Coordinates of C-alpha atoms and ligand atoms in Angstrom, one line a residue:
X1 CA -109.3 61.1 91.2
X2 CA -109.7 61.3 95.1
X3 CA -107.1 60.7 97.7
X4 CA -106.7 57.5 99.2
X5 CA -107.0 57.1 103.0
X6 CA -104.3 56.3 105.5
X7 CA -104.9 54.1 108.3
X8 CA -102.4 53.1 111.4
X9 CA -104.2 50.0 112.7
X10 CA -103.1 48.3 115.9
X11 CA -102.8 45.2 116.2
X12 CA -102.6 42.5 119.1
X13 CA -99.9 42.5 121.4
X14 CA -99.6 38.6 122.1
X15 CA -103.3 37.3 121.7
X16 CA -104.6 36.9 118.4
X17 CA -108.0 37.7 119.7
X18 CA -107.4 41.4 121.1
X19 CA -108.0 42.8 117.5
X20 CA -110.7 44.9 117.0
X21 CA -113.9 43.5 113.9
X22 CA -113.1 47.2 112.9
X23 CA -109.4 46.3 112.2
X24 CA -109.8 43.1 110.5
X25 CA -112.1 44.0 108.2
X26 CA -110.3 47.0 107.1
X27 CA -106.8 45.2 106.3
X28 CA -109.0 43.3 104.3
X29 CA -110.2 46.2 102.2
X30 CA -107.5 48.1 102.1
X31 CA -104.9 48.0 98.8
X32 CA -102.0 47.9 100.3
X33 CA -100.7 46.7 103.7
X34 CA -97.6 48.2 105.1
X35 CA -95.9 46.4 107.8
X36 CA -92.8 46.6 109.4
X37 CA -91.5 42.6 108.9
X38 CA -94.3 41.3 106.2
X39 CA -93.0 37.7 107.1
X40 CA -93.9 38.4 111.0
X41 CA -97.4 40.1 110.0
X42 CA -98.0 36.9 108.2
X43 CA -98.7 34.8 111.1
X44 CA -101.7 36.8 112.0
X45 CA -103.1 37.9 108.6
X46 CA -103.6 34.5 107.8
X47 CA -105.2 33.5 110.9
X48 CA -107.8 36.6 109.9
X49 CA -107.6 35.3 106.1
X50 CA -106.5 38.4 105.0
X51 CA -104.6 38.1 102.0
X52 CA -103.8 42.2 101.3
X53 CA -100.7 42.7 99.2
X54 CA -98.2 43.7 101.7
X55 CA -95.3 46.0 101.4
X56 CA -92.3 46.2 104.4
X57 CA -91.5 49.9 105.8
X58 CA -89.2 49.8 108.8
X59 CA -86.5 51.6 110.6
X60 CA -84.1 51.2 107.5
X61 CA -86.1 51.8 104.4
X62 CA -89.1 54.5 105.6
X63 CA -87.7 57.4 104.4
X64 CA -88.1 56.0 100.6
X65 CA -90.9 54.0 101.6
X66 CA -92.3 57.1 102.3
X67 CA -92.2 59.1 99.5
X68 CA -93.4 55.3 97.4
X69 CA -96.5 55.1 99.9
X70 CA -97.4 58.7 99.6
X71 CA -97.2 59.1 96.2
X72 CA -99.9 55.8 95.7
X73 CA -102.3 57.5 98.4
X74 CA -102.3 60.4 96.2
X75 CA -102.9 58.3 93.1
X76 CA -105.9 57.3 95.3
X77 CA -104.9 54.0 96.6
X78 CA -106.2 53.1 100.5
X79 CA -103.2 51.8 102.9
X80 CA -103.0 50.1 106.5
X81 CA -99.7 50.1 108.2
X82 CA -99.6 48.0 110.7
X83 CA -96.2 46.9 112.8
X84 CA -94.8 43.5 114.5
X85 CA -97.2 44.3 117.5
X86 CA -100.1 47.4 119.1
X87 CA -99.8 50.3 118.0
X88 CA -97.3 51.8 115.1
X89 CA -95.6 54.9 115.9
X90 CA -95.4 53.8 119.8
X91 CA -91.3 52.4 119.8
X92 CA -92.3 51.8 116.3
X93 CA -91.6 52.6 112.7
X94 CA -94.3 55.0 110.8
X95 CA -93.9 58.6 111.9
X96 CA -91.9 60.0 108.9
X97 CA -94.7 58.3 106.7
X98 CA -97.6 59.8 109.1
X99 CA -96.0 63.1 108.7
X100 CA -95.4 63.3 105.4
X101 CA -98.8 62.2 104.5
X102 CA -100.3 64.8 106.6
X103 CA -98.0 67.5 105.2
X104 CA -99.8 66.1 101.4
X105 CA -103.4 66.5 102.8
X106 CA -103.9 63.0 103.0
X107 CA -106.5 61.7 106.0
X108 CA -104.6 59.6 108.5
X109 CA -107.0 57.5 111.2
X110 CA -106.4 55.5 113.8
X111 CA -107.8 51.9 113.8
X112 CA -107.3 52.1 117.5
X113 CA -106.3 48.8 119.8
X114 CA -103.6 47.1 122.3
X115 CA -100.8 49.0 123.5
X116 CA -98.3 47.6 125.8
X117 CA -97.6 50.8 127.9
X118 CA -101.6 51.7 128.5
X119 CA -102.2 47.8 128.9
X120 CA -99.8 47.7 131.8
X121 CA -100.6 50.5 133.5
X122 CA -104.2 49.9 133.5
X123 CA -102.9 46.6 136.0
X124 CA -100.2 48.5 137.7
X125 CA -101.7 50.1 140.2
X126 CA -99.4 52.9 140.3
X127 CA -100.6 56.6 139.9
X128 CA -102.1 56.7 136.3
X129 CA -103.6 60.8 136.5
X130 CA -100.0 61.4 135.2
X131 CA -97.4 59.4 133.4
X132 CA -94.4 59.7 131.5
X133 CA -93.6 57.2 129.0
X134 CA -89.8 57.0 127.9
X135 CA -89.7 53.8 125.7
X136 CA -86.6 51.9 125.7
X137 CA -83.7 53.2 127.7
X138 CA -80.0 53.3 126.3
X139 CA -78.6 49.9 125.8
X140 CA -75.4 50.8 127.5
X141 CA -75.4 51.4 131.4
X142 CA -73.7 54.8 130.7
X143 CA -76.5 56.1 128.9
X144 CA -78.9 54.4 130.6
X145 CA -78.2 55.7 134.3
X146 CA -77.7 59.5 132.6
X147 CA -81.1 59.2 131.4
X148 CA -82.4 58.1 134.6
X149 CA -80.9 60.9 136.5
X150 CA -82.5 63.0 134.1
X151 CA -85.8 61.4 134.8
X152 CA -85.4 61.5 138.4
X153 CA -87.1 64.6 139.3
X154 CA -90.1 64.0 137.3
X155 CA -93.0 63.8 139.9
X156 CA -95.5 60.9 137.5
X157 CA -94.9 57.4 136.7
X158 CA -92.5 57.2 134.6
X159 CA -92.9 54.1 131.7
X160 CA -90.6 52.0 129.7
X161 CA -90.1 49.4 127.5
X162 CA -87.7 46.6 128.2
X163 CA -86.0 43.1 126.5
X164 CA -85.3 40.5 128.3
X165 CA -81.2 40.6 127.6
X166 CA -81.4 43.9 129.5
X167 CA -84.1 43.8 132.4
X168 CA -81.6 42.5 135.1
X169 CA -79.2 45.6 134.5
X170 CA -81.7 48.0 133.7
X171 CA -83.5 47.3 137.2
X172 CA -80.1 47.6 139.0
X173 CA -79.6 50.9 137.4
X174 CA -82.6 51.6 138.5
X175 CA -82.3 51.2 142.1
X176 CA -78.7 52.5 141.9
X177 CA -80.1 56.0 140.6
X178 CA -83.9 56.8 141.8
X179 CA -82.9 54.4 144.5
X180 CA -86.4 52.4 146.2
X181 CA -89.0 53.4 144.5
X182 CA -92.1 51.2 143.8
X183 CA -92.4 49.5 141.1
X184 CA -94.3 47.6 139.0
X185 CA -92.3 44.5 136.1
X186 CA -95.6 43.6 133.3
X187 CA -94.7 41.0 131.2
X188 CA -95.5 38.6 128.4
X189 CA -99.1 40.7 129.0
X190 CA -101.7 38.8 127.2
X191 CA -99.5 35.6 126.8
X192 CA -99.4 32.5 128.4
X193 CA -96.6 33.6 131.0
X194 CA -98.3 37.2 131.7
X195 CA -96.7 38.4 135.2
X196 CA -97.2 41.3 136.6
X197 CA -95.5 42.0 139.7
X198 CA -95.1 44.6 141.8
X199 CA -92.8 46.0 145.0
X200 CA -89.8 48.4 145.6
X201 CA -87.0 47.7 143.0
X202 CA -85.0 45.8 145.5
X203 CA -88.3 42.9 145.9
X204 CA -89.0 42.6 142.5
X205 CA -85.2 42.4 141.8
X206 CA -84.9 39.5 144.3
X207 CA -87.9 38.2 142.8
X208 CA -86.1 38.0 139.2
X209 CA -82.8 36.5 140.7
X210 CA -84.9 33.5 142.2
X211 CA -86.3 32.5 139.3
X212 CA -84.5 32.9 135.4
X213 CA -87.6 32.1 134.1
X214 CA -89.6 36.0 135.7
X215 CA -86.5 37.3 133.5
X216 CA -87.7 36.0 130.3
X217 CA -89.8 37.7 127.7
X218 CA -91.2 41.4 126.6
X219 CA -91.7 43.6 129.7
X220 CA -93.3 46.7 130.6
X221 CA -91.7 48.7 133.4
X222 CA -93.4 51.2 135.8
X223 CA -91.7 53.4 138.3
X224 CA -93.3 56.1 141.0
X225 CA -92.5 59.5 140.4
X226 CA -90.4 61.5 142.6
X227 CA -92.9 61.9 145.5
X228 CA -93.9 65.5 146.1
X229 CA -93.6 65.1 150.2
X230 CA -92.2 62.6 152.7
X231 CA -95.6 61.4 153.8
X232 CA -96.3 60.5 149.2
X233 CA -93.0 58.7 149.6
X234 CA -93.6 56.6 152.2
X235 CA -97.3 55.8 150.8
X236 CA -96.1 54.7 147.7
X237 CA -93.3 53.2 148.6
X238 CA -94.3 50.9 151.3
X239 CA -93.4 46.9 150.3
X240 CA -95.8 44.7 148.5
X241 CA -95.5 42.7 151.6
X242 CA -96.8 45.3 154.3
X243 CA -99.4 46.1 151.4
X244 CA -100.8 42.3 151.6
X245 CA -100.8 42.6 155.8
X246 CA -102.8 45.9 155.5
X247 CA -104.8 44.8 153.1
X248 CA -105.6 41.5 155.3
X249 CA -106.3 43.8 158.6
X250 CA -108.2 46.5 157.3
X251 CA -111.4 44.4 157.0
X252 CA -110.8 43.3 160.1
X253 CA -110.2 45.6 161.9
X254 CA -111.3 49.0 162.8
X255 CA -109.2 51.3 160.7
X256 CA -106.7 53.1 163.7
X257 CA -106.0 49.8 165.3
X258 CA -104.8 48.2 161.7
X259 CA -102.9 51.1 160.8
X260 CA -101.5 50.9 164.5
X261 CA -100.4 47.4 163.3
X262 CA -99.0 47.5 160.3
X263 CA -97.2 51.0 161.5
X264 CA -95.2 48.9 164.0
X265 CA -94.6 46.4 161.6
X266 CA -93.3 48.5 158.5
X267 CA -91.8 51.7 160.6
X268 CA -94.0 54.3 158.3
X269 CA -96.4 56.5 160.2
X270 CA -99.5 55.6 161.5
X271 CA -101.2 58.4 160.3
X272 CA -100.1 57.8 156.5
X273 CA -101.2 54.1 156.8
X274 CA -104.7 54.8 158.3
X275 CA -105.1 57.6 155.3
X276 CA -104.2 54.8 152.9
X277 CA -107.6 52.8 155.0
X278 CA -109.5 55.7 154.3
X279 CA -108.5 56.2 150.6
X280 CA -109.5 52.5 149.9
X281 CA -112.5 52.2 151.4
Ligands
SAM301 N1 -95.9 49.4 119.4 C1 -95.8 48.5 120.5 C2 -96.9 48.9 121.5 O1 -97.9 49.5 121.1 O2 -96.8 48.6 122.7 C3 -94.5 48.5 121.2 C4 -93.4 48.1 120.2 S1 -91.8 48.0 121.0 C5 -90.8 47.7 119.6 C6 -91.8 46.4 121.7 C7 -91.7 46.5 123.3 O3 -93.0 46.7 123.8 C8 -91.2 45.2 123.9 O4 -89.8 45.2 124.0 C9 -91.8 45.3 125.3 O5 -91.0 46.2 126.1 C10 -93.2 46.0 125.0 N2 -94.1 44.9 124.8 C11 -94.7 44.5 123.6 N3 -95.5 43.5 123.8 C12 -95.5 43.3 125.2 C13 -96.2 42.3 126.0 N4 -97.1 41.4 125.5 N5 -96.0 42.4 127.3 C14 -95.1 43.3 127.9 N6 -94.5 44.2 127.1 C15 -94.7 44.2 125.8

């Protein structure tokens, strides 16, 4: 008897409709459907009309699970796992299963889709050549601000996930420890409250403690590396509010009199702001 095929199959990350016609019909035809809460998955299986038997594997029980799902690919059975949102394995159960099917020879594809992390930064507008993703930070401030200071030498954007019981103190750590950086707060992407915001920690903080409501939800949360020079700093850093005035001159006007502007203004050098004309022309 052949091996059965394991597939890790993303699924949406809010809309029901960012799910690829590749996905669906595969957790149709698979045998078995391993999700991480079966009662959460049901919600959008039904709204496909996929009616797969599903089996749970999450933080608790994948070990065993494991060694259960393993053994039925190798009996020749075909299984999706799937978790409560994107892409399994990313802050997600699955990689003791992934690994332990591999080490049996069993095929593992991706059914690939949404991602929180890659879905924010492509809307950040932060560097994206380089990025370092961290997933969630320690729950306690302690841990927290010692991973941070770890962090804080590492010259990409650096990417986490956050809930909304922490974002509040997790941004405050954040300014405490890499201090003002730019910074970019996605959340409830593809939902009906998506908000993505952007400024140095201190502006989207302020932001935040206006409103409860910008503290709600799922968030993504994008920092600037540590800049490699003083003149990187300053570009990146510069606030969302000088970024809107030079983004309103430079059409304009011609480039060495806006940056000439916006210099005075914001107190960073005219030559960095009339670079930052030239790069985004
Ligand atoms: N596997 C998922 C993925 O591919 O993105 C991530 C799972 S992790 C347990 C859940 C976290 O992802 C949330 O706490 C939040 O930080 C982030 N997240 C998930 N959906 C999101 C959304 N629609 N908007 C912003 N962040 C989201």
């Amino acid at each position: 008897m052949s091996c059965g095929h394991l597939y890790i199959v993303a699924t949406p990350i809010g809309n029901l409709a960012d799910i690829s016609y590749r996905a669906v019909e595969l957790l149709k035809s698979v045998d078995l459907i391993a999700a991480e809460d079966t009662r959460h998955s049901r919600y959008l299986l039904t709204h496909y009309q996929i009616s797969t038997p599903c089996m749970s594997l999450h933080d608790h029980n994948e070990t065993q699970r494991s060694e259960q799902l393993v053994y039925r690919l190798l009996s020749g059975e075909n299984i999706a796992l799937i978790s409560d949102a994107g892409t399994p394995l990313i802050s997600d159960p699955g990689f003791r299963l992934v690994s332990r099917a591999r080490d049996e020879g069993v095929v593992v594809s991706p059914i690939p889709g949404a991602c929180a992390a890659i879905a924010a930064l492509s809307v950040a507008g932060l560097p994206t050549d380089q990025f370092f993703f961290d997933g969630f930070l320690p729950a306690k401030s302690a841990g927290r601000r010692q991973r941070l200071t770890e962090l804080s030498d590492k010259p990409c954007t650096l990417v986490f996930y956050e809930s909304t019981h922490r974002i509040l103190a997790m941004l405050r750590d954040m300014q405490d420890v890499l201090g003002e950086r730019r910074i970019t707060l996605a959340r409830e992407l593809t939902k009906k409250f998506e908000t993505v915001l952007s400024g140095s920690v201190e502006e989207v903080l302020a932001i935040l403690m206006s409103d409860s409501n910008q503290q709600k939800g799922e968030f993504v949360v994008m920092v600037t590396g540590l800049a490699k020079s003083t003149e990187d700093a300053e570009g990146l850093n510069i606030s969302g509010e000088h970024r809107r005035l030079l983004s309103l001159l430079a059409p304009e006007l011609p480039p060495k009199k806006a940056a000439a502007i916006v210099s005075e203004i914001s107190g960073i050098s005219k030559r960095i702001i009339y670079n930052m004309i030239l790069e985004n022309k």
